PDB file of C-alpha atoms in Angstrom:
ATOM      1  CA  MET A   1      11.918 -33.405 -29.066  1.00 59.00           C
ATOM      2  CA  ALA A   2      11.870 -30.743 -26.350  1.00 68.00           C
ATOM      3  CA  LYS A   3      14.780 -28.370 -25.989  1.00 67.00           C
ATOM      4  CA  PRO A   4      16.760 -28.649 -22.738  1.00 71.00           C
ATOM      5  CA  ILE A   5      16.489 -25.588 -20.497  1.00 69.00           C
ATOM      6  CA  PRO A   6      19.987 -24.248 -19.758  1.00 68.00           C
ATOM      7  CA  LYS A   7      20.657 -23.685 -16.054  1.00 64.00           C
ATOM      8  CA  VAL A   8      22.818 -20.620 -15.605  1.00 63.00           C
ATOM      9  CA  GLY A   9      23.927 -18.992 -12.361  1.00 56.00           C
ATOM     10  CA  SER A  10      22.350 -19.384  -8.969  1.00 54.00           C
ATOM     11  CA  ARG A  11      18.774 -20.384  -8.203  1.00 55.00           C
ATOM     12  CA  LYS A  12      17.813 -16.923  -7.002  1.00 57.00           C
ATOM     13  CA  ASN A  13      15.564 -15.075  -9.411  1.00 57.00           C
ATOM     14  CA  ARG A  14      17.388 -11.769  -9.639  1.00 54.00           C
ATOM     15  CA  ARG A  15      16.224  -8.893 -11.788  1.00 56.00           C
ATOM     16  CA  SER A  16      18.924  -7.663 -14.119  1.00 52.00           C
ATOM     17  CA  SER A  17      19.508  -3.947 -14.352  1.00 51.00           C
ATOM     18  CA  ALA A  18      20.506  -4.286 -18.013  1.00 52.00           C
ATOM     19  CA  ARG A  19      16.873  -3.798 -19.064  1.00 54.00           C
ATOM     20  CA  LYS A  20      16.608  -0.359 -17.526  1.00 54.00           C
ATOM     21  CA  SER A  21      18.210   2.375 -19.590  1.00 60.00           C
ATOM     22  CA  ALA A  22      20.881   4.277 -17.692  1.00 65.00           C
ATOM     23  CA  ARG A  23      19.386   7.774 -17.735  1.00 74.00           C
ATOM     24  CA  ARG A  24      21.221  10.728 -16.240  1.00 84.00           C
ATOM     25  CA  ILE A  25      19.169  11.699 -13.193  1.00 87.00           C
ATOM     26  CA  PRO A  26      20.429  14.802 -11.367  1.00 92.00           C
ATOM     27  CA  LYS A  27      17.567  14.935  -8.846  1.00 95.00           C
ATOM     28  CA  GLY A  28      15.390  12.270  -7.263  1.00 96.00           C
ATOM     29  CA  VAL A  29      13.205  11.192  -4.365  1.00 97.00           C
ATOM     30  CA  ILE A  30      14.242   8.548  -1.828  1.00 97.00           C
ATOM     31  CA  HIS A  31      11.340   6.755  -0.133  1.00 97.00           C
ATOM     32  CA  VAL A  32      12.111   4.842   3.077  1.00 97.00           C
ATOM     33  CA  GLN A  33       9.412   2.521   4.467  1.00 97.00           C
ATOM     34  CA  ALA A  34      10.495   1.292   7.894  1.00 96.00           C
ATOM     35  CA  SER A  35       8.095  -1.214   9.402  1.00 96.00           C
ATOM     36  CA  PHE A  36       8.824  -3.268  12.509  1.00 95.00           C
ATOM     37  CA  HIS A  37       9.802  -6.323  10.460  1.00 96.00           C
ATOM     38  CA  ASN A  38      11.378  -4.936   7.288  1.00 96.00           C
ATOM     39  CA  THR A  39      12.832  -1.809   5.677  1.00 97.00           C
ATOM     40  CA  ILE A  40      12.223  -0.930   2.031  1.00 97.00           C
ATOM     41  CA  VAL A  41      14.139   1.845   0.252  1.00 97.00           C
ATOM     42  CA  THR A  42      12.917   2.998  -3.162  1.00 97.00           C
ATOM     43  CA  VAL A  43      14.624   5.668  -5.268  1.00 97.00           C
ATOM     44  CA  THR A  44      12.505   7.418  -7.895  1.00 96.00           C
ATOM     45  CA  ASP A  45      12.969  10.332 -10.221  1.00 94.00           C
ATOM     46  CA  VAL A  46      10.971  13.523  -9.685  1.00 94.00           C
ATOM     47  CA  ARG A  47       8.053  12.181 -11.760  1.00 95.00           C
ATOM     48  CA  GLY A  48       7.786   9.064  -9.602  1.00 94.00           C
ATOM     49  CA  ARG A  49       9.327   6.444 -11.931  1.00 95.00           C
ATOM     50  CA  VAL A  50      11.317   3.869  -9.963  1.00 95.00           C
ATOM     51  CA  ILE A  51      15.050   3.874 -10.640  1.00 94.00           C
ATOM     52  CA  SER A  52      16.253   1.545  -7.901  1.00 95.00           C
ATOM     53  CA  CYS A  53      14.735  -0.281  -4.964  1.00 96.00           C
ATOM     54  CA  SER A  54      16.028  -2.517  -2.229  1.00 97.00           C
ATOM     55  CA  SER A  55      14.684  -4.199   0.883  1.00 97.00           C
ATOM     56  CA  ALA A  56      16.268  -5.927   3.836  1.00 97.00           C
ATOM     57  CA  GLY A  57      15.033  -9.252   2.474  1.00 95.00           C
ATOM     58  CA  THR A  58      16.713  -8.785  -0.909  1.00 95.00           C
ATOM     59  CA  CYS A  59      19.942  -7.794   0.861  1.00 95.00           C
ATOM     60  CA  GLY A  60      20.117 -11.258   2.408  1.00 96.00           C
ATOM     61  CA  PHE A  61      18.628 -10.660   5.861  1.00 96.00           C
ATOM     62  CA  LYS A  62      16.177 -13.281   7.081  1.00 95.00           C
ATOM     63  CA  GLY A  63      13.620 -13.371   9.875  1.00 94.00           C
ATOM     64  CA  ARG A  64      13.934 -10.942  12.764  1.00 94.00           C
ATOM     65  CA  ARG A  65      17.204  -9.485  11.480  1.00 96.00           C
ATOM     66  CA  ARG A  66      15.319  -7.666   8.698  1.00 96.00           C
ATOM     67  CA  GLY A  67      13.917  -5.157  11.189  1.00 95.00           C
ATOM     68  CA  THR A  68      17.302  -4.162  12.651  1.00 96.00           C
ATOM     69  CA  PRO A  69      18.991  -0.796  12.104  1.00 97.00           C
ATOM     70  CA  PHE A  70      21.984  -2.508  10.474  1.00 97.00           C
ATOM     71  CA  ALA A  71      19.713  -4.138   7.891  1.00 97.00           C
ATOM     72  CA  ALA A  72      18.184  -0.723   7.131  1.00 97.00           C
ATOM     73  CA  GLN A  73      21.635   0.818   6.733  1.00 97.00           C
ATOM     74  CA  THR A  74      22.707  -1.918   4.307  1.00 97.00           C
ATOM     75  CA  THR A  75      19.430  -1.622   2.389  1.00 97.00           C
ATOM     76  CA  ALA A  76      19.772   2.147   1.952  1.00 97.00           C
ATOM     77  CA  GLY A  77      23.398   1.774   0.839  1.00 96.00           C
ATOM     78  CA  ASN A  78      22.485  -0.816  -1.796  1.00 95.00           C
ATOM     79  CA  ALA A  79      19.602   1.241  -3.191  1.00 96.00           C
ATOM     80  CA  ILE A  80      21.637   4.439  -3.409  1.00 95.00           C
ATOM     81  CA  ARG A  81      24.803   2.916  -4.882  1.00 93.00           C
ATOM     82  CA  ALA A  82      22.977   2.251  -8.158  1.00 89.00           C
ATOM     83  CA  VAL A  83      21.647   5.799  -8.526  1.00 92.00           C
ATOM     84  CA  VAL A  84      24.904   7.522  -7.610  1.00 92.00           C
ATOM     85  CA  ASP A  85      26.436   5.724 -10.592  1.00 90.00           C
ATOM     86  CA  GLN A  86      23.685   7.221 -12.758  1.00 91.00           C
ATOM     87  CA  GLY A  87      24.669  10.710 -11.653  1.00 92.00           C
ATOM     88  CA  MET A  88      22.197  11.619  -8.916  1.00 93.00           C
ATOM     89  CA  GLN A  89      23.416  14.582  -6.864  1.00 93.00           C
ATOM     90  CA  ARG A  90      20.349  15.952  -5.065  1.00 95.00           C
ATOM     91  CA  ALA A  91      17.455  14.157  -3.439  1.00 96.00           C
ATOM     92  CA  GLU A  92      14.415  14.573  -1.241  1.00 96.00           C
ATOM     93  CA  VAL A  93      13.846  11.974   1.467  1.00 97.00           C
ATOM     94  CA  LEU A  94      10.385  10.772   2.502  1.00 97.00           C
ATOM     95  CA  ILE A  95      10.326   8.481   5.547  1.00 97.00           C
ATOM     96  CA  LYS A  96       7.279   6.403   6.442  1.00 97.00           C
ATOM     97  CA  GLY A  97       6.681   3.966   9.282  1.00 96.00           C
ATOM     98  CA  PRO A  98       7.519   3.364  12.937  1.00 94.00           C
ATOM     99  CA  GLY A  99      10.410   0.896  12.537  1.00 93.00           C
ATOM    100  CA  LEU A 100      13.892   0.846  14.028  1.00 93.00           C
ATOM    101  CA  GLY A 101      15.509   1.406  10.634  1.00 94.00           C
ATOM    102  CA  ARG A 102      14.358   5.005  10.155  1.00 95.00           C
ATOM    103  CA  ASP A 103      17.396   6.745  11.626  1.00 95.00           C
ATOM    104  CA  ALA A 104      19.896   4.193  10.358  1.00 96.00           C
ATOM    105  CA  ALA A 105      18.618   4.503   6.787  1.00 96.00           C
ATOM    106  CA  LEU A 106      18.758   8.301   6.977  1.00 96.00           C
ATOM    107  CA  ARG A 107      22.323   8.118   8.319  1.00 96.00           C
ATOM    108  CA  ALA A 108      23.351   5.888   5.409  1.00 96.00           C
ATOM    109  CA  ILE A 109      21.736   8.295   2.914  1.00 96.00           C
ATOM    110  CA  ARG A 110      23.599  11.254   4.434  1.00 95.00           C
ATOM    111  CA  ARG A 111      26.919   9.401   4.184  1.00 95.00           C
ATOM    112  CA  SER A 112      26.385   8.493   0.529  1.00 93.00           C
ATOM    113  CA  GLY A 113      27.360  11.986  -0.646  1.00 92.00           C
ATOM    114  CA  ILE A 114      23.948  12.972  -2.042  1.00 94.00           C
ATOM    115  CA  LEU A 115      22.822  16.484  -1.065  1.00 95.00           C
ATOM    116  CA  LEU A 116      19.430  16.385   0.654  1.00 96.00           C
ATOM    117  CA  ASN A 117      16.892  19.098  -0.162  1.00 96.00           C
ATOM    118  CA  PHE A 118      14.606  18.071   2.688  1.00 94.00           C
ATOM    119  CA  VAL A 119      13.692  15.148   4.897  1.00 96.00           C
ATOM    120  CA  ARG A 120       9.966  14.686   5.492  1.00 97.00           C
ATOM    121  CA  ASP A 121       8.149  12.232   7.743  1.00 96.00           C
ATOM    122  CA  ILE A 122       5.014  10.993   5.961  1.00 96.00           C
ATOM    123  CA  THR A 123       3.942   8.351   8.493  1.00 94.00           C
ATOM    124  CA  PRO A 124       0.139   8.077   8.304  1.00 92.00           C
ATOM    125  CA  MET A 125      -1.460   9.175  11.578  1.00 90.00           C
ATOM    126  CA  PRO A 126      -5.123   8.516  12.372  1.00 87.00           C
ATOM    127  CA  HIS A 127      -6.801  11.716  13.566  1.00 90.00           C
ATOM    128  CA  ASN A 128      -9.488   9.818  15.395  1.00 90.00           C
ATOM    129  CA  GLY A 129      -9.169   6.365  13.912  1.00 87.00           C
ATOM    130  CA  CYS A 130     -11.868   4.093  12.568  1.00 89.00           C
ATOM    131  CA  ARG A 131     -15.272   3.751  14.155  1.00 91.00           C
ATOM    132  CA  PRO A 132     -15.178   0.876  16.676  1.00 88.00           C
ATOM    133  CA  PRO A 133     -17.415  -2.161  16.135  1.00 91.00           C
ATOM    134  CA  LYS A 134     -20.769  -2.141  17.892  1.00 91.00           C
ATOM    135  CA  LYS A 135     -21.071  -3.909  21.233  1.00 89.00           C
ATOM    136  CA  ARG A 136     -21.764  -7.591  20.893  1.00 86.00           C
ATOM    137  CA  ARG A 137     -24.509  -8.071  23.500  1.00 79.00           C
ATOM    138  CA  VAL A 138     -26.676  -5.404  25.041  1.00 72.00           C
TER     139      VAL A 138
END
């Protein structure tokens, strides 16, 4: 006879933070990816191991609202709240992408109380782009 599967909590598949060991991290790197349709904030330690990450979608925003500055502000706040509890005091910020959430996410990071070493824009820029396709008919 098969065992019944216990249904606990909501239907959302949430990742528990109990698996990750709560290390003391004094310094880290905050990566902000701001596209036109979403904003993703990832906090890593200096070696690049992910400590916390959040996106506008996981914060409960759906559709076009994910690309708004308010969604980016909420996303940055959620990602940073977890690492401040782990003792992060200093951070470097790397911002990538052309989206509306760039400035709002940076504002939320500044307000969180973490001292910023530097803020760098790492948006990829084509120097001359890709080679165009050949003409179809001569």
